[in-house]
Short mmCIF file of C-alpha atoms in Angstrom, two decimals:
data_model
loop_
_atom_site.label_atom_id
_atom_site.label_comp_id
_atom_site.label_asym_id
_atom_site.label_seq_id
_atom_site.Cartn_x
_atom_site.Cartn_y
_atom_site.Cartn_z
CA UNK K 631 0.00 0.00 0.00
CA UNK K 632 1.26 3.61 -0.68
CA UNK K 633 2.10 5.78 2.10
CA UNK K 634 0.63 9.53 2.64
CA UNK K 635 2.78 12.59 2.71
CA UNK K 636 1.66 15.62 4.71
CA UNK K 637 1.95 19.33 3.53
CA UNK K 638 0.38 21.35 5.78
CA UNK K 639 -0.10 25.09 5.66
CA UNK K 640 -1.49 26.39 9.00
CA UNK K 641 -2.19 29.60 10.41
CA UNK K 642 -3.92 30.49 13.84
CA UNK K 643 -7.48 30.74 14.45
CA UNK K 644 -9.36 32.69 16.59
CA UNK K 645 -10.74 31.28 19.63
CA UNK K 646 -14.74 30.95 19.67
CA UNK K 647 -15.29 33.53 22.04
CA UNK K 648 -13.72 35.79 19.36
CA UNK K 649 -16.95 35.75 17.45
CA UNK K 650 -16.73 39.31 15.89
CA UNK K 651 -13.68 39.08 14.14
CA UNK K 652 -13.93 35.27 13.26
CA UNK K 653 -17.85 35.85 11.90
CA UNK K 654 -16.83 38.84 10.03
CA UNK K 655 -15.25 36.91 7.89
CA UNK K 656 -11.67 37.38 9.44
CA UNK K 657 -11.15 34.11 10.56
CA UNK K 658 -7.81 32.15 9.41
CA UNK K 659 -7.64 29.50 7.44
CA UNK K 660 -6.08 26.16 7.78
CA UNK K 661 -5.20 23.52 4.87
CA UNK K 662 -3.63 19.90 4.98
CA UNK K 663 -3.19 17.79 2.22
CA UNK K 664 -1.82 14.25 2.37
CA UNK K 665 -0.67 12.48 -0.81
CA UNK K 666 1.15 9.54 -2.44
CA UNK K 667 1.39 9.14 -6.16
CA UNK K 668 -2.36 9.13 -7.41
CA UNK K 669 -4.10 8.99 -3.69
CA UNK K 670 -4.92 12.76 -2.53
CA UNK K 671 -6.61 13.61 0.90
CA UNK K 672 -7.08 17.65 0.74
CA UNK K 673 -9.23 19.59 3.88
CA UNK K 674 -9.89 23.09 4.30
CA UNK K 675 -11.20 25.38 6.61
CA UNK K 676 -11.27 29.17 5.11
CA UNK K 677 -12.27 32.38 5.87
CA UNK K 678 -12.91 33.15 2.34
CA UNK K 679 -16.15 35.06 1.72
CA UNK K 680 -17.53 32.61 -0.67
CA UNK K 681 -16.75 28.88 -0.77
CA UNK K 682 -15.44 28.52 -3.91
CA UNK K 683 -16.75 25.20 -4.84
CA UNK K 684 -15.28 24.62 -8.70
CA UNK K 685 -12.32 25.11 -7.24
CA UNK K 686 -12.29 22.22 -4.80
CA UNK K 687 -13.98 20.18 -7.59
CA UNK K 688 -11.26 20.75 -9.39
CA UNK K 689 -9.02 18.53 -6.85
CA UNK K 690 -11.09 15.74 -8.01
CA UNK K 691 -9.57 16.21 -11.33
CA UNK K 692 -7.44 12.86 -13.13
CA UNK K 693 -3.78 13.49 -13.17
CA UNK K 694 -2.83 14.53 -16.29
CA UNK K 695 -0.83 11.45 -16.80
CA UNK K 696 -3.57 9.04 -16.08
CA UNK K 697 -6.51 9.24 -17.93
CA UNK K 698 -9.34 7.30 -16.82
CA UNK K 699 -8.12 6.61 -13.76
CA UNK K 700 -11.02 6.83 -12.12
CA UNK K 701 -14.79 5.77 -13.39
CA UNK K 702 -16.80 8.51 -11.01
CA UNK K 703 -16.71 11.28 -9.11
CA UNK K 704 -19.39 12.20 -6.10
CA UNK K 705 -19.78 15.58 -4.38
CA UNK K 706 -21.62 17.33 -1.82
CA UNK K 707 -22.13 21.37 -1.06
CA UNK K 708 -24.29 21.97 2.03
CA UNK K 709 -26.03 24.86 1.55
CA UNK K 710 -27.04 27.69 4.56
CA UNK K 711 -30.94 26.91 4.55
CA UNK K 712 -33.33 29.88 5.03
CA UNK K 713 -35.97 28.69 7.78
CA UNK K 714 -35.95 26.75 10.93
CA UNK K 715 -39.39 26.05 12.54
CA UNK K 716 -41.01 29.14 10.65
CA UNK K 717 -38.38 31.53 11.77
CA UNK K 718 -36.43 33.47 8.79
CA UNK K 719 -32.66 32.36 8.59
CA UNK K 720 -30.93 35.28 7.16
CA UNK K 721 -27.02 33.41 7.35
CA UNK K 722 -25.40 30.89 10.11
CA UNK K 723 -22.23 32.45 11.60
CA UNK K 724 -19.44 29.60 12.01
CA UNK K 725 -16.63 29.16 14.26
CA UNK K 726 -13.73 26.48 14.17
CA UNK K 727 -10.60 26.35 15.81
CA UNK K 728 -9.03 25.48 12.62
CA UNK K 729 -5.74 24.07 13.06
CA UNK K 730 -7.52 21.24 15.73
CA UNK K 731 -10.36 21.13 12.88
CA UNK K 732 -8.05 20.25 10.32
CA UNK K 733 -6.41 17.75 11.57
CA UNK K 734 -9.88 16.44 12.66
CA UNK K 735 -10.91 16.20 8.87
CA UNK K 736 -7.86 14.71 7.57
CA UNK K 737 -8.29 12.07 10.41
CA UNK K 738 -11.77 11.18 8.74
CA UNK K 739 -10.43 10.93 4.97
CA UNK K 740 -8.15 8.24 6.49
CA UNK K 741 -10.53 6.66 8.28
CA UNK K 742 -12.95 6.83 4.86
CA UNK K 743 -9.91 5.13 2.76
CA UNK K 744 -9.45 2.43 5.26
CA UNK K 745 -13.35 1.71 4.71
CA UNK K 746 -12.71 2.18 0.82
CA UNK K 747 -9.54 1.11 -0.09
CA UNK K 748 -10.22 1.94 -3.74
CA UNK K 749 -10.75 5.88 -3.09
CA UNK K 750 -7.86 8.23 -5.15
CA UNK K 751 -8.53 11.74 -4.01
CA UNK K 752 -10.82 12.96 -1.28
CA UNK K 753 -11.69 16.66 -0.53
CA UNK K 754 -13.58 18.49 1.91
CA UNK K 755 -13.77 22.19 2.83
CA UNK K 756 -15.50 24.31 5.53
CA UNK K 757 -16.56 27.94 5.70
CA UNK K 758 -16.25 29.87 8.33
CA UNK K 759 -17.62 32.89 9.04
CA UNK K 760 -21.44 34.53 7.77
CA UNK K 761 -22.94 31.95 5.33
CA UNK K 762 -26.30 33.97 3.92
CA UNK K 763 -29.05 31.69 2.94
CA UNK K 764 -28.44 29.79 0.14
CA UNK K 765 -24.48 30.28 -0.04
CA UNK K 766 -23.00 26.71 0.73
CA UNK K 767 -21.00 26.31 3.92
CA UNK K 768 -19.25 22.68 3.26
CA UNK K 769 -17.65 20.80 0.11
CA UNK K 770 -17.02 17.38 0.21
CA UNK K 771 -16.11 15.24 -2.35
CA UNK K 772 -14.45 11.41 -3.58
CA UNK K 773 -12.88 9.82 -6.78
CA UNK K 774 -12.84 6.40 -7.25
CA UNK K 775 -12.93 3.59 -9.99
CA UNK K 776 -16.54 2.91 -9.22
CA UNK K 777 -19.73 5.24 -8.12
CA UNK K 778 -20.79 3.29 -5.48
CA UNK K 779 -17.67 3.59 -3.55
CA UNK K 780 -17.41 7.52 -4.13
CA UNK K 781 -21.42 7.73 -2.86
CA UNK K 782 -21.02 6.25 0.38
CA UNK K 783 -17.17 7.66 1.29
CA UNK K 784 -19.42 10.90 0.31
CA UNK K 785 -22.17 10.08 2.84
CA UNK K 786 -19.81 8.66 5.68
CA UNK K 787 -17.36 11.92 5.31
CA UNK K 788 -20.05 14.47 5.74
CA UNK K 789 -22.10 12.91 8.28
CA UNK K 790 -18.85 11.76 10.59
CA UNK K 791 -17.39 15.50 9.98
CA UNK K 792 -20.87 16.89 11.11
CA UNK K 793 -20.67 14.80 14.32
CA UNK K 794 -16.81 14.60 15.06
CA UNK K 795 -15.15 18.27 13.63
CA UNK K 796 -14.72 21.09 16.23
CA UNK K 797 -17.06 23.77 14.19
CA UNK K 798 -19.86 26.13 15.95
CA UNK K 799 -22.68 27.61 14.40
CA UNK K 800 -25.20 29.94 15.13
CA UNK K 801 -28.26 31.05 13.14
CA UNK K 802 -29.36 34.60 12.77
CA UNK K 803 -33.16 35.42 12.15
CA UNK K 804 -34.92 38.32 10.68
CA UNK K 805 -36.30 39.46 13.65
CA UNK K 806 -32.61 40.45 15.26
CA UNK K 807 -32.60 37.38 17.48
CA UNK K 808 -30.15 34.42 17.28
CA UNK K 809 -29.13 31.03 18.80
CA UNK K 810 -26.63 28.92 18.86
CA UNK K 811 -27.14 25.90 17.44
CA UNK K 812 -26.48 22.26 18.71
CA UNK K 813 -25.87 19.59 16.02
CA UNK K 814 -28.23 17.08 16.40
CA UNK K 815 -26.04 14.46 14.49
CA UNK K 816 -23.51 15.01 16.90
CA UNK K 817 -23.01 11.81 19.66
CA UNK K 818 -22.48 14.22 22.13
CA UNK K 819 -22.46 17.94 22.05
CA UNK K 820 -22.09 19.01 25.21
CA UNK K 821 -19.20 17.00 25.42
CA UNK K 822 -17.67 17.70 23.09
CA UNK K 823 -18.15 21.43 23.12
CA UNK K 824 -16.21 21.23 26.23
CA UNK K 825 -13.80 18.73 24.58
CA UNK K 826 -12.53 20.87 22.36
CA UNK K 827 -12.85 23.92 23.65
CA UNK K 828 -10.69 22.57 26.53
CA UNK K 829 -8.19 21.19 23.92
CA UNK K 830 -7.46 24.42 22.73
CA UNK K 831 -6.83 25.71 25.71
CA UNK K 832 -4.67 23.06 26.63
CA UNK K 833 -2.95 24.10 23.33
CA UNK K 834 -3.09 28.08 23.64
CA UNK K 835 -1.97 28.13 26.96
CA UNK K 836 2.17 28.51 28.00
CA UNK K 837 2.15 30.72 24.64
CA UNK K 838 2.75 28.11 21.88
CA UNK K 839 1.89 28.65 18.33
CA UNK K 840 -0.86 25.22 17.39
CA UNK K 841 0.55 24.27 13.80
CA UNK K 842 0.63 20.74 11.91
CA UNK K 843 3.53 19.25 11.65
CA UNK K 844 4.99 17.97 8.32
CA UNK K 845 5.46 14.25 8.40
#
């Protein structure tokens, strides 16, 4: 079996009680990539105003020196929705501390190609930041020989990422009010609130810059 390379660029993020810069749009970003000849594993969590989905489509791309490579591609873009029990959603404002998120995602691509050994390139990126109704907040996204492989590492990436990846949300109505919002996929959100809030204080604290290392 091949082995993975990592090449990480990292930055720090704020801390989620440093909501107005961070939901501004301010908020660093963090990227990770792991590859190996023709197996890619590429996460993101950006700042960037708009998630710029053809671009991480593009990472499913064949390598130009192998052509049908792969029979299918599968994708995913979760999309800010713009009601939640008859209250008007005018954007969600997401936190992560990014460099722990990160390394959180990349975790789950791994754990994805151990399930499907056949996957070549896996993506996923996460917004951060205001998300206005119908601007998409998530990509995800799998190459493989065959569809039915891509589908479900698809499926299993966004729904583990939804209950395992340190990101915070909170809706924003028309009427001025807001709340933050639990996930209800997660196993346990209070606990892991607390998890990894802790963690990053653990990791903040005695002054230390968080980064990934390169393996």
């Amino acid at each position: 079996t091949s082995s993975l390379r990592a090449c990480c660029a990292c930055s720090m993020a704020a801390e989620p009680a440093e909501a107005a810069e961070a939901a501004a749009g301010g908020a660093s970003s963090e990227c990770c990539e792991m590859s190996s000849s023709d197996l890619v594993s590429f996460v993101a969590i950006t700042g960037d105003a708009v998630l710029d989905c053809a671009t991480y489509r593009s990472k499913l791309d064949e390598p130009p020196n192998r052509p049908g490579l792969c029979g299918a591609v599968a994708t995913f873009e979760g999309l800010t929705r713009d009601d939640f029990q008859g209250k008007k959603v005018l954007r969600l404002e997401y936190e992560a501390y990014a460099p722990m998120a990160a390394r959180v995602m990349l975790r789950i691509c791994e754990q994805a190609r151990e399930k499907w050994p056949s996957l070549k390139k896996l993506v996923a990126a996460h917004r951060t930041g205001h998300v206005p109704s119908g601007s998409a907040s998530i990509f995800i996204g799998a190459m493989s020989p065959h569809r039915g492989d891509a589908m479900d590492a698809v499926r299993y990436l966004i729904d583990t990422m939804k209950e395992e990846v340190p990101v915070w949300k909170k809706e924003r109505y028309d009427d001025g009010s807001g709340a933050w919002k639990e996930n209800p996929d997660c196993k346990a959100p209070g606990k892991r609130w607390a998890a990894s809030s802790a963690a990053a204080d653990d990791e903040k604290r005695g002054g230390r810059e968080v980064r990934l290392r390169k393996e």
